Every structure is written in structure tokens, then in C-alpha cells.
Amino acid sequence: MASFIDCNGATATAAALIPKSKAKSQPQPITQSEILAEFAHHDPTVARINNGSFGSCPASIIAAQQRHQLLFLRQPDYFYFNTLKPSILKTRRLIQSLINADHIEEVSIVDNATTAAAVVLQHTTWSFFSADFHPGDAVILLHYAYGAVKKSVQAYVSRAGGHIIEVHLPFPLTSNSEVISEFRKALELGKSNGRKIRLAVIDHITSMPCVVIPVKELVTMCRDEGVDRIFVDGAHAIGNVAIDVKNIGADFYTSNLHKWLFCPPSAAFLYCKSDSLSELHHPVVSHEYGNGLAMESSWTGTRDYSAQLVLPEVMEFIARFEGGIEGIMLKNHGAVVEMAEMLVKAWGTELGAPPEMCASMAMVGLPTCLGINSDEDALKLRAHLRECFKVEVPIYYKAPVGGEIERITAYARISHQVYNVVEDYYRFRDAVNKLVEDGFTCACLG
């Protein structure tokens, strides 16, 4: 720890102004009241069943982040030269263990999954420009890929002359076989006319609508069909489903630490197989350029890196739950399925996917009488639920296919994280029931 001489000539440490944490001891199992206290900064008037969008950070982790921030602000030079890189290395080692990576060099810490996608897609673009790839060679991705990633593919690949193929999945889904079948068709289309598929972008859990994708099977299919590189976008995955990057077998894998692993925004990791690392670079070029992706990512200029440094404290927080991270994932999955089934029973609707294709999020059909007939209607209804009923939940509009009549046209994506209570979902149930009883339709919102 750095030391300083104060105005009276006394020696002080950099941590002198930092609130002292309690001495380390064997963590006691966390109680329900302690869980609620950890998330007491959430607006108590809102039923927040949307952990999937922005995640959630416990109070103890916010305090840890503030300690890192104050250490930097107290003596930035010492923090930069002596603290930052070792702390990021500690985070990388924890990630390496969590995802079963072979080598620490394979793990880089970045801001979010969108940044990770930029790293991979930038390299794909260079391959087109260097003539390693040819105009018309393809990149394949799911139609339900995250919107920012889809736009990144357009920005990087289309402008470089690449061809984009989207895998159109049915929804609602009933089994993994539907996903596998449609993906196989898209691969066949991609290879037509002598075209080569250079990159496959596969979501581990799609965002909207949310479905757990059989990534290992799709990666194996890509290998069998000669796809050059495979990038798995697991933005929602870590803390939500088990990740074993060696078992999955993709070249690249990313996940956000701030969605389901309790880190503050923004922090994520990008895994790159060793044989894929040599020509990858962070899109923000700074002093570490040329020293490997992990080092380039560890310093992109002066900014707040504290969200990337608190993973040791996060793992201590998680260890207080029965079963650790596996126990949290199991509890969240069971609770979200139970609440989803309660809601579809109350509304006479259906799930968007079977329970085995859900993790800690589920798609719940909304009553057709609400008149949700467009993406704009879905956004208006979401705002109406927020403003009038204090329920925060995303809504997905599904356009009717082939002359469907009286089919469900909208689904709510509900999440369950450790802070949620059953009353959150009852409030959502009762709000929708009230709208139905009042004869409400989205047309009423103008």
C-alpha cells in the first residue's frame, strides 16, 4: 500500500480515507432480510421483474467499488502503476476458473458484450480487406441476435463486402430440435453458390424473445460444415447458466459480468482460444497496443475501471448462498418457471418456450384482448405498466404469421433474481387482469 506524508509530517496510507471493511471470516449463510438489505437501494415502489436488461448490484459490492474508486482518486499514479493491472489479472483468473479456460491469456476483460463483438468483428473486417476472405463470403447469425450485435455485424461485415445470413427461428418454440433444424437450413443456404461461411455468431441465451440456445450442438454443426470461426454471444449467460468454454468449443465467447453475476456496470469478459488470439486487437487503441488483447483491454485510457475489479468481493457475496452460484441459478430457474406458469394460468395464455429452454428468464403470453399489434404498442404498454402500475417488464411483439387469427401477439419477458419476491409477479398479474376487466386496449394509449 502506498504511503504519504501528511501536513503534520505523519505517515498515512492510501486507504486512510477509505471506510474499513470488516475482518475476513467464514461467511455466514445469507438470510432473506440480508438479501433485501443488499438491494434496498432499488426503488421500493417498483416491481422490478426485469433483471435481464441491466442486472443488479448488491450494496456490499457498490461499497467495494467505491473503495477502488477512492484508491484511484487518492493517488492515481500509484494505482495505475501498482494496483490496476494486478487487480484485473485477479479478475481474469477468477473468470478463467468459472468458464474452464485453459490459459489466462485466453481471458480479456472488456466493458460489455458489445465491445467483445467489436473485437471479433473488427478482425473479420480486416480479413475481408486483406483478401483472406472474399466479397460475398458470409457471416451467419440468429434473427433474434441482440440488436446492437446485429448492427455491429452490419457496420463491420456489410461495409467490407460480406454477406449476412439470418437464421429465422420459430416462436413460440417447443424444443431444441426446431433451433437445430433452422440453423442447419441456414448453413446450407450460406454455402450455396460456392460461398464460404467465415463467421457464425450464436447467442447462448437470446435477449428478446429469450430462449436458451443449444450452443454446443450448433458449434459442432458449424465445425462439421467448415465454418471458419464461431463467436458465442453469452451476454446473459454467466450467473444464469453453466459455462464450459472447452466443452462448447467456440473460438470466442463473451458474457457480461453485470447482468447476472452482480458486478456493477460495466464489466464483461471475452474468451478467445489461444490459436485465435494473435491478430485480435481492442477497437480502442492505446498505450498497450501490440501487447496482446488482454493487456490492450486492461488499459484503454483514463477511465473508471472499478467495475472490473470487484469480482473477488462478488464471489464472496455469492459464497454466502446455499450452493453458491449453482444454487442461485437453480433457485432462479425454478422461481421464474413457477411464476411464469402462474401468470399463464391466470391469463389463459402460454409460455413462449418450455421450462428446459428457460434459465432465469421466461416469455409469458399476454391476453390478446389487450390489442398489442405492433412494436410501438408493446413499448407503449410497457410504459403504461411502469407509470400506472409500477411494474417494470419488457414486452415482445410477435407479428401473426400466415393469416393467424386470435393468436397471442405479445409476450412479457419476466426475470427472477435473488431480490425478487412473489408479490412482484402478483402485482404484474393483477395489473394485467385490471386492464382486461376495464376493456383496455393499446389503441387507448393513442
Short mmCIF file of C-alpha atoms in Angstrom, two decimals:
data_model
loop_
_atom_site.label_atom_id
_atom_site.label_comp_id
_atom_site.label_asym_id
_atom_site.label_seq_id
_atom_site.Cartn_x
_atom_site.Cartn_y
_atom_site.Cartn_z
CA MET A 1 0.00 0.00 0.00
CA ALA A 2 1.34 3.46 -0.89
CA SER A 3 2.24 5.78 1.99
CA PHE A 4 2.21 9.58 2.15
CA ILE A 5 3.38 12.32 4.49
CA ASP A 6 0.52 14.46 5.68
CA CYS A 7 0.77 18.18 6.51
CA ASN A 8 1.84 17.35 10.09
CA GLY A 9 4.63 15.06 8.95
CA ALA A 10 2.77 11.88 9.91
CA THR A 11 2.76 8.88 7.63
CA ALA A 12 -0.60 7.83 6.19
CA THR A 13 -1.66 5.14 3.75
CA ALA A 14 -3.69 5.46 0.58
CA ALA A 15 -6.52 3.68 2.35
CA ALA A 16 -6.67 6.21 5.18
CA LEU A 17 -9.75 7.85 3.73
CA ILE A 18 -11.36 4.57 2.77
CA PRO A 19 -14.02 3.08 5.05
CA LYS A 20 -12.51 -0.01 6.64
CA SER A 21 -14.18 -3.31 5.79
CA LYS A 22 -14.75 -5.94 8.45
CA ALA A 23 -12.06 -8.52 9.03
CA LYS A 24 -12.32 -11.55 6.78
CA SER A 25 -14.04 -14.52 8.39
CA GLN A 26 -16.01 -17.54 7.30
CA PRO A 27 -19.15 -16.10 5.67
CA GLN A 28 -22.43 -16.80 7.37
CA PRO A 29 -25.29 -18.07 5.20
CA ILE A 30 -27.21 -15.07 3.93
CA THR A 31 -30.73 -14.53 5.27
CA GLN A 32 -33.73 -13.19 3.38
CA SER A 33 -33.62 -9.95 5.35
CA GLU A 34 -29.95 -9.52 4.45
CA ILE A 35 -30.75 -10.11 0.79
CA LEU A 36 -33.40 -7.41 0.91
CA ALA A 37 -30.95 -5.06 2.67
CA GLU A 38 -28.35 -5.67 -0.07
CA PHE A 39 -30.84 -4.41 -2.64
CA ALA A 40 -32.56 -1.75 -0.53
CA HIS A 41 -31.32 0.91 -2.97
CA HIS A 42 -33.79 -0.42 -5.56
CA ASP A 43 -36.92 1.71 -5.84
CA PRO A 44 -39.21 0.01 -3.30
CA THR A 45 -42.33 1.14 -5.14
CA VAL A 46 -41.46 -0.76 -8.34
CA ALA A 47 -41.96 -4.46 -9.06
CA ARG A 48 -38.69 -4.90 -10.97
CA ILE A 49 -39.00 -8.18 -12.83
CA ASN A 50 -36.51 -7.13 -15.48
CA ASN A 51 -33.09 -8.08 -14.14
CA GLY A 52 -32.18 -9.19 -17.65
CA SER A 53 -31.77 -5.70 -19.08
CA PHE A 54 -29.35 -4.08 -16.65
CA GLY A 55 -28.57 -6.60 -13.93
CA SER A 56 -28.34 -5.74 -10.25
CA CYS A 57 -25.51 -4.87 -7.89
CA PRO A 58 -25.69 -5.53 -4.13
CA ALA A 59 -24.88 -2.75 -1.66
CA SER A 60 -21.77 -4.54 -0.40
CA ILE A 61 -20.40 -4.67 -3.94
CA ILE A 62 -21.22 -1.00 -4.52
CA ALA A 63 -19.20 -0.26 -1.36
CA ALA A 64 -16.30 -2.36 -2.68
CA GLN A 65 -16.44 -0.47 -5.96
CA GLN A 66 -16.32 2.84 -4.12
CA ARG A 67 -13.22 1.69 -2.24
CA HIS A 68 -11.49 1.04 -5.56
CA GLN A 69 -12.63 4.39 -6.91
CA LEU A 70 -11.30 6.24 -3.87
CA LEU A 71 -7.97 4.44 -4.02
CA PHE A 72 -7.56 5.65 -7.59
CA LEU A 73 -8.66 9.22 -6.82
CA ARG A 74 -6.42 9.38 -3.71
CA GLN A 75 -3.23 8.56 -5.64
CA PRO A 76 -3.87 7.84 -9.34
CA ASP A 77 -0.22 7.28 -10.24
CA TYR A 78 0.30 4.62 -7.60
CA PHE A 79 -2.99 2.97 -8.53
CA TYR A 80 -2.05 2.91 -12.22
CA PHE A 81 1.47 1.57 -11.75
CA ASN A 82 0.94 -0.80 -8.83
CA THR A 83 -2.73 -1.74 -8.38
CA LEU A 84 -4.75 -1.73 -11.58
CA LYS A 85 -3.11 -4.47 -13.65
CA PRO A 86 -2.67 -6.95 -10.76
CA SER A 87 -6.32 -6.41 -9.81
CA ILE A 88 -7.53 -7.02 -13.37
CA LEU A 89 -5.33 -10.12 -13.51
CA LYS A 90 -7.08 -11.40 -10.38
CA THR A 91 -10.44 -10.89 -12.10
CA ARG A 92 -9.18 -12.73 -15.18
CA ARG A 93 -8.03 -15.68 -13.07
CA LEU A 94 -11.43 -15.94 -11.42
CA ILE A 95 -13.12 -15.88 -14.84
CA GLN A 96 -10.68 -18.49 -16.15
CA SER A 97 -11.79 -20.81 -13.36
CA LEU A 98 -15.51 -20.04 -13.77
CA ILE A 99 -15.53 -20.82 -17.51
CA ASN A 100 -12.91 -23.61 -17.56
CA ALA A 101 -10.47 -21.86 -19.89
CA ASP A 102 -7.05 -23.49 -20.37
CA HIS A 103 -4.86 -20.38 -20.25
CA ILE A 104 -5.09 -17.00 -18.56
CA GLU A 105 -4.06 -15.34 -21.84
CA GLU A 106 -7.38 -16.52 -23.30
CA VAL A 107 -9.38 -14.24 -20.98
CA SER A 108 -9.67 -10.48 -21.50
CA ILE A 109 -11.82 -8.05 -19.51
CA VAL A 110 -13.87 -5.59 -21.57
CA ASP A 111 -16.73 -3.20 -20.89
CA ASN A 112 -19.59 -5.31 -22.25
CA ALA A 113 -20.55 -7.95 -24.78
CA THR A 114 -20.99 -5.28 -27.46
CA THR A 115 -17.32 -4.34 -27.06
CA ALA A 116 -16.38 -8.02 -27.32
CA ALA A 117 -18.37 -8.29 -30.54
CA ALA A 118 -16.48 -5.29 -31.92
CA VAL A 119 -13.15 -7.03 -31.20
CA VAL A 120 -14.22 -10.14 -33.13
CA LEU A 121 -15.98 -8.33 -35.97
CA GLN A 122 -13.11 -5.87 -36.44
CA HIS A 123 -10.82 -8.83 -37.10
CA THR A 124 -13.38 -10.26 -39.53
CA THR A 125 -13.40 -6.95 -41.41
CA TRP A 126 -9.62 -6.92 -41.69
CA SER A 127 -9.79 -10.43 -43.15
CA PHE A 128 -12.02 -9.11 -45.93
CA PHE A 129 -9.76 -6.12 -46.56
CA SER A 130 -6.61 -8.28 -46.62
CA ALA A 131 -8.20 -10.67 -49.16
CA ASP A 132 -8.10 -13.61 -46.73
CA PHE A 133 -11.88 -13.51 -47.16
CA HIS A 134 -13.61 -12.79 -50.45
CA PRO A 135 -16.53 -10.47 -51.27
CA GLY A 136 -19.74 -12.37 -50.75
CA ASP A 137 -18.34 -14.70 -48.10
CA ALA A 138 -20.89 -14.97 -45.33
CA VAL A 139 -21.46 -14.33 -41.65
CA ILE A 140 -24.38 -16.23 -40.12
CA LEU A 141 -26.31 -15.12 -37.04
CA LEU A 142 -29.68 -15.65 -35.40
CA HIS A 143 -32.55 -13.37 -36.37
CA TYR A 144 -33.06 -12.94 -32.62
CA ALA A 145 -29.46 -11.81 -32.07
CA TYR A 146 -29.13 -8.78 -29.80
CA GLY A 147 -29.91 -5.59 -31.70
CA ALA A 148 -26.55 -3.91 -31.03
CA VAL A 149 -24.67 -7.00 -32.20
CA LYS A 150 -26.78 -7.20 -35.37
CA LYS A 151 -25.94 -3.58 -36.11
CA SER A 152 -22.27 -4.27 -35.42
CA VAL A 153 -22.36 -7.10 -37.96
CA GLN A 154 -23.90 -4.72 -40.47
CA ALA A 155 -21.39 -1.98 -39.71
CA TYR A 156 -18.31 -4.20 -39.90
CA VAL A 157 -19.19 -7.03 -42.29
CA SER A 158 -21.58 -5.46 -44.81
CA ARG A 159 -19.29 -2.49 -45.39
CA ALA A 160 -16.40 -4.87 -46.01
CA GLY A 161 -18.34 -6.76 -48.69
CA GLY A 162 -19.51 -9.69 -46.59
CA HIS A 163 -22.91 -11.35 -46.93
CA ILE A 164 -25.15 -11.66 -43.85
CA ILE A 165 -27.42 -14.65 -43.35
CA GLU A 166 -30.00 -14.58 -40.56
CA VAL A 167 -31.38 -17.78 -39.05
CA HIS A 168 -35.13 -17.28 -38.68
CA LEU A 169 -36.34 -19.26 -35.67
CA PRO A 170 -39.98 -20.00 -34.97
CA PHE A 171 -41.59 -18.53 -31.87
CA PRO A 172 -43.02 -19.83 -29.64
CA LEU A 173 -40.51 -22.67 -29.53
CA THR A 174 -41.25 -26.19 -28.34
CA SER A 175 -37.84 -27.91 -28.48
CA ASN A 176 -34.15 -27.57 -29.30
CA SER A 177 -34.72 -29.58 -32.45
CA GLU A 178 -36.51 -26.61 -34.03
CA VAL A 179 -33.46 -24.42 -33.46
CA ILE A 180 -31.08 -27.05 -34.79
CA SER A 181 -33.20 -27.68 -37.88
CA GLU A 182 -33.46 -24.00 -38.84
CA PHE A 183 -29.76 -23.42 -38.20
CA ARG A 184 -28.87 -26.33 -40.49
CA LYS A 185 -31.03 -24.84 -43.26
CA ALA A 186 -29.26 -21.51 -42.90
CA LEU A 187 -25.85 -23.17 -43.11
CA GLU A 188 -26.88 -24.90 -46.32
CA LEU A 189 -28.07 -21.57 -47.72
CA GLY A 190 -24.84 -19.92 -46.67
CA LYS A 191 -22.71 -22.45 -48.54
CA SER A 192 -24.74 -22.20 -51.76
CA ASN A 193 -23.13 -20.83 -54.91
CA GLY A 194 -19.68 -21.70 -53.62
CA ARG A 195 -19.88 -19.14 -50.83
CA LYS A 196 -17.88 -19.75 -47.63
CA ILE A 197 -19.18 -19.03 -44.15
CA ARG A 198 -16.40 -17.20 -42.35
CA LEU A 199 -18.06 -16.49 -39.01
CA ALA A 200 -21.05 -17.78 -37.07
CA VAL A 201 -22.47 -15.60 -34.28
CA ILE A 202 -24.55 -17.73 -31.92
CA ASP A 203 -26.41 -16.47 -28.85
CA HIS A 204 -26.22 -18.66 -25.74
CA ILE A 205 -29.40 -17.04 -24.45
CA THR A 206 -31.29 -14.80 -26.84
CA SER A 207 -32.39 -11.48 -25.41
CA MET A 208 -35.82 -10.87 -26.94
CA PRO A 209 -37.54 -13.23 -27.14
CA CYS A 210 -35.38 -15.03 -24.58
CA VAL A 211 -34.58 -18.69 -25.18
CA VAL A 212 -31.62 -20.84 -24.11
CA ILE A 213 -29.97 -21.96 -27.36
CA PRO A 214 -28.27 -25.41 -27.71
CA VAL A 215 -24.90 -23.80 -28.38
CA LYS A 216 -22.75 -26.92 -28.19
CA GLU A 217 -24.83 -28.66 -30.87
CA LEU A 218 -24.73 -25.60 -33.13
CA VAL A 219 -20.97 -25.17 -32.67
CA THR A 220 -20.44 -28.84 -33.58
CA MET A 221 -22.61 -28.38 -36.67
CA CYS A 222 -20.53 -25.35 -37.69
CA ARG A 223 -17.31 -27.32 -37.31
CA ASP A 224 -18.70 -30.16 -39.41
CA GLU A 225 -19.72 -27.67 -42.13
CA GLY A 226 -16.36 -25.92 -42.24
CA VAL A 227 -17.28 -22.56 -40.72
CA ASP A 228 -14.02 -20.68 -40.12
CA ARG A 229 -14.71 -19.04 -36.77
CA ILE A 230 -17.50 -19.25 -34.18
CA PHE A 231 -18.41 -16.47 -31.74
CA VAL A 232 -20.86 -17.23 -28.92
CA ASP A 233 -22.61 -14.18 -27.51
CA GLY A 234 -23.40 -15.25 -23.96
CA ALA A 235 -24.31 -11.75 -22.75
CA HIS A 236 -26.91 -13.19 -20.34
CA ALA A 237 -25.06 -16.41 -19.56
CA ILE A 238 -22.60 -16.14 -16.68
CA GLY A 239 -24.53 -16.45 -13.42
CA ASN A 240 -27.51 -17.72 -15.40
CA VAL A 241 -26.32 -20.99 -16.93
CA ALA A 242 -23.17 -23.08 -16.57
CA ILE A 243 -20.35 -22.15 -18.98
CA ASP A 244 -17.59 -24.52 -20.05
CA VAL A 245 -15.82 -22.93 -22.99
CA LYS A 246 -13.77 -26.04 -23.76
CA ASN A 247 -16.90 -28.16 -23.89
CA ILE A 248 -18.76 -25.61 -26.01
CA GLY A 249 -15.83 -25.44 -28.40
CA ALA A 250 -16.29 -21.96 -29.90
CA ASP A 251 -13.36 -19.74 -30.88
CA PHE A 252 -14.76 -16.75 -29.00
CA TYR A 253 -17.16 -16.45 -26.07
CA THR A 254 -18.32 -13.35 -24.24
CA SER A 255 -20.59 -12.68 -21.27
CA ASN A 256 -21.49 -9.65 -19.16
CA LEU A 257 -20.49 -9.77 -15.51
CA HIS A 258 -23.03 -7.06 -14.66
CA LYS A 259 -26.22 -8.84 -15.82
CA TRP A 260 -26.45 -11.97 -13.68
CA LEU A 261 -23.17 -12.04 -11.72
CA PHE A 262 -23.84 -8.98 -9.51
CA CYS A 263 -20.99 -6.77 -10.78
CA PRO A 264 -21.64 -3.04 -11.32
CA PRO A 265 -21.93 -1.88 -14.91
CA SER A 266 -19.99 -2.23 -16.97
CA ALA A 267 -17.83 -5.33 -16.96
CA ALA A 268 -17.62 -8.36 -19.23
CA PHE A 269 -15.12 -10.94 -20.39
CA LEU A 270 -14.06 -12.10 -23.83
CA TYR A 271 -12.62 -15.60 -24.15
CA CYS A 272 -10.51 -16.31 -27.23
CA LYS A 273 -8.95 -19.69 -27.96
CA SER A 274 -5.17 -19.46 -27.97
CA ASP A 275 -4.88 -20.14 -31.70
CA SER A 276 -7.27 -17.26 -32.45
CA LEU A 277 -5.53 -14.58 -30.37
CA SER A 278 -2.59 -13.39 -32.42
CA GLU A 279 -4.35 -10.85 -34.66
CA LEU A 280 -7.09 -9.66 -32.31
CA HIS A 281 -6.97 -6.10 -31.00
CA HIS A 282 -9.14 -3.88 -28.86
CA PRO A 283 -11.02 -1.36 -31.04
CA VAL A 284 -9.77 1.47 -28.80
CA VAL A 285 -6.03 1.79 -29.48
CA SER A 286 -3.98 2.99 -26.52
CA HIS A 287 -0.53 2.51 -24.99
CA GLU A 288 -0.80 -1.28 -24.65
CA TYR A 289 -1.37 -1.83 -28.38
CA GLY A 290 0.60 -4.83 -29.59
CA ASN A 291 1.00 -6.40 -26.15
CA GLY A 292 -1.85 -8.88 -26.59
CA LEU A 293 -5.59 -8.44 -26.37
CA ALA A 294 -5.76 -8.91 -22.59
CA MET A 295 -3.22 -6.14 -21.99
CA GLU A 296 -4.78 -3.86 -24.60
CA SER A 297 -8.15 -4.32 -22.89
CA SER A 298 -6.71 -3.63 -19.44
CA TRP A 299 -5.91 -0.02 -20.37
CA THR A 300 -7.90 1.90 -22.97
CA GLY A 301 -7.19 5.30 -21.46
CA THR A 302 -8.07 7.10 -18.24
CA ARG A 303 -11.49 5.94 -17.09
CA ASP A 304 -13.19 4.24 -14.15
CA TYR A 305 -12.10 0.57 -14.11
CA SER A 306 -13.61 -0.19 -10.71
CA ALA A 307 -16.48 -2.32 -12.05
CA GLN A 308 -13.89 -4.73 -13.42
CA LEU A 309 -12.06 -5.09 -10.09
CA VAL A 310 -14.80 -6.19 -7.66
CA LEU A 311 -15.20 -9.80 -8.80
CA PRO A 312 -13.32 -11.16 -5.73
CA GLU A 313 -15.88 -9.44 -3.49
CA VAL A 314 -18.70 -10.68 -5.74
CA MET A 315 -17.50 -14.25 -5.32
CA GLU A 316 -17.51 -13.75 -1.53
CA PHE A 317 -21.10 -12.48 -1.76
CA ILE A 318 -22.14 -15.46 -3.90
CA ALA A 319 -20.48 -17.90 -1.50
CA ARG A 320 -22.99 -16.88 1.17
CA PHE A 321 -25.84 -18.52 -0.78
CA GLU A 322 -26.58 -22.18 -0.38
CA GLY A 323 -24.92 -23.99 -3.27
CA GLY A 324 -23.03 -20.88 -4.39
CA ILE A 325 -23.58 -19.79 -7.97
CA GLU A 326 -25.07 -23.15 -8.91
CA GLY A 327 -27.57 -22.80 -6.08
CA ILE A 328 -28.53 -19.29 -7.19
CA MET A 329 -29.04 -20.40 -10.79
CA LEU A 330 -31.15 -23.38 -9.72
CA LYS A 331 -33.32 -21.25 -7.44
CA ASN A 332 -33.79 -18.51 -10.03
CA HIS A 333 -34.74 -21.02 -12.72
CA GLY A 334 -37.27 -22.77 -10.51
CA ALA A 335 -38.80 -19.50 -9.35
CA VAL A 336 -39.12 -17.93 -12.81
CA VAL A 337 -40.76 -21.07 -14.20
CA GLU A 338 -43.18 -21.20 -11.26
CA MET A 339 -44.10 -17.53 -11.68
CA ALA A 340 -44.42 -17.87 -15.47
CA GLU A 341 -46.77 -20.82 -15.10
CA MET A 342 -48.80 -18.89 -12.52
CA LEU A 343 -49.19 -15.99 -14.96
CA VAL A 344 -50.20 -18.06 -17.99
CA LYS A 345 -52.77 -19.87 -15.86
CA ALA A 346 -54.17 -16.55 -14.63
CA TRP A 347 -54.40 -15.14 -18.16
CA GLY A 348 -55.24 -18.29 -20.12
CA THR A 349 -52.18 -17.90 -22.34
CA GLU A 350 -48.97 -19.90 -22.88
CA LEU A 351 -45.22 -19.91 -22.36
CA GLY A 352 -43.00 -18.88 -25.25
CA ALA A 353 -40.68 -21.82 -24.63
CA PRO A 354 -40.73 -24.94 -22.45
CA PRO A 355 -39.14 -24.69 -18.98
CA GLU A 356 -35.99 -26.53 -20.11
CA MET A 357 -35.34 -23.73 -22.61
CA CYS A 358 -35.58 -21.05 -19.91
CA ALA A 359 -32.88 -20.08 -17.44
CA SER A 360 -33.70 -17.16 -15.13
CA MET A 361 -35.96 -15.51 -17.71
CA ALA A 362 -39.18 -16.72 -19.31
CA MET A 363 -41.54 -15.48 -22.01
CA VAL A 364 -45.17 -15.24 -20.87
CA GLY A 365 -48.03 -14.75 -23.33
CA LEU A 366 -50.25 -11.71 -22.77
CA PRO A 367 -54.02 -11.71 -23.36
CA THR A 368 -54.90 -11.00 -27.00
CA CYS A 369 -57.67 -8.59 -25.96
CA LEU A 370 -55.01 -6.04 -24.98
CA GLY A 371 -54.67 -5.31 -28.70
CA ILE A 372 -50.89 -5.35 -28.99
CA ASN A 373 -50.47 -5.05 -32.76
CA SER A 374 -47.01 -3.56 -33.24
CA ASP A 375 -43.62 -2.94 -31.65
CA GLU A 376 -44.87 0.55 -30.84
CA ASP A 377 -47.86 -0.90 -28.97
CA ALA A 378 -45.50 -3.11 -26.96
CA LEU A 379 -43.40 -0.11 -25.94
CA LYS A 380 -46.48 1.94 -25.04
CA LEU A 381 -47.89 -0.86 -22.90
CA ARG A 382 -44.56 -1.31 -21.17
CA ALA A 383 -44.50 2.42 -20.33
CA HIS A 384 -48.14 2.25 -19.17
CA LEU A 385 -47.35 -0.62 -16.80
CA ARG A 386 -44.36 1.29 -15.46
CA GLU A 387 -46.14 4.60 -14.96
CA CYS A 388 -49.57 3.43 -13.79
CA PHE A 389 -48.87 0.14 -12.04
CA LYS A 390 -45.17 0.41 -11.08
CA VAL A 391 -44.29 -2.80 -12.92
CA GLU A 392 -41.07 -2.91 -14.94
CA VAL A 393 -41.11 -5.68 -17.55
CA PRO A 394 -40.12 -5.81 -21.26
CA ILE A 395 -42.75 -6.79 -23.83
CA TYR A 396 -42.08 -8.53 -27.13
CA TYR A 397 -44.41 -8.14 -30.10
CA LYS A 398 -44.82 -11.20 -32.32
CA ALA A 399 -46.43 -10.48 -35.65
CA PRO A 400 -49.03 -13.07 -36.76
CA VAL A 401 -47.76 -15.49 -39.37
CA GLY A 402 -49.67 -16.82 -42.37
CA GLY A 403 -53.07 -15.38 -41.56
CA GLU A 404 -53.10 -16.41 -37.90
CA ILE A 405 -56.20 -15.20 -36.10
CA GLU A 406 -56.61 -14.81 -32.35
CA ARG A 407 -53.07 -15.99 -31.72
CA ILE A 408 -51.03 -14.40 -28.97
CA THR A 409 -49.22 -11.39 -30.40
CA ALA A 410 -47.18 -10.32 -27.38
CA TYR A 411 -45.12 -11.90 -24.63
CA ALA A 412 -43.69 -10.40 -21.45
CA ARG A 413 -40.12 -11.35 -20.57
CA ILE A 414 -40.03 -11.91 -16.83
CA SER A 415 -36.78 -12.32 -14.88
CA HIS A 416 -36.06 -13.71 -11.45
CA GLN A 417 -33.04 -12.67 -9.38
CA VAL A 418 -32.41 -13.22 -5.67
CA TYR A 419 -34.03 -9.91 -4.69
CA ASN A 420 -37.38 -10.70 -6.31
CA VAL A 421 -40.37 -11.71 -4.19
CA VAL A 422 -43.61 -13.37 -5.21
CA GLU A 423 -45.53 -10.13 -4.70
CA ASP A 424 -43.65 -8.63 -7.69
CA TYR A 425 -45.32 -11.14 -10.01
CA TYR A 426 -48.70 -10.90 -8.31
CA ARG A 427 -48.64 -7.16 -8.98
CA PHE A 428 -47.97 -7.83 -12.66
CA ARG A 429 -50.75 -10.42 -12.76
CA ASP A 430 -53.23 -8.08 -11.11
CA ALA A 431 -52.27 -5.15 -13.34
CA VAL A 432 -52.97 -7.13 -16.49
CA ASN A 433 -56.20 -8.51 -15.03
CA LYS A 434 -57.31 -4.95 -14.25
CA LEU A 435 -56.57 -3.84 -17.82
CA VAL A 436 -58.58 -6.75 -19.19
CA GLU A 437 -61.51 -6.08 -16.83
CA ASP A 438 -61.53 -2.40 -17.83
CA GLY A 439 -61.68 -3.26 -21.53
CA PHE A 440 -58.31 -1.62 -22.11
CA THR A 441 -56.59 -1.91 -25.49
CA CYS A 442 -53.33 -0.36 -26.69
CA ALA A 443 -55.41 1.82 -29.01
CA CYS A 444 -56.45 3.71 -25.85
CA LEU A 445 -52.87 4.95 -25.48
CA GLY A 446 -53.03 6.99 -28.67
#
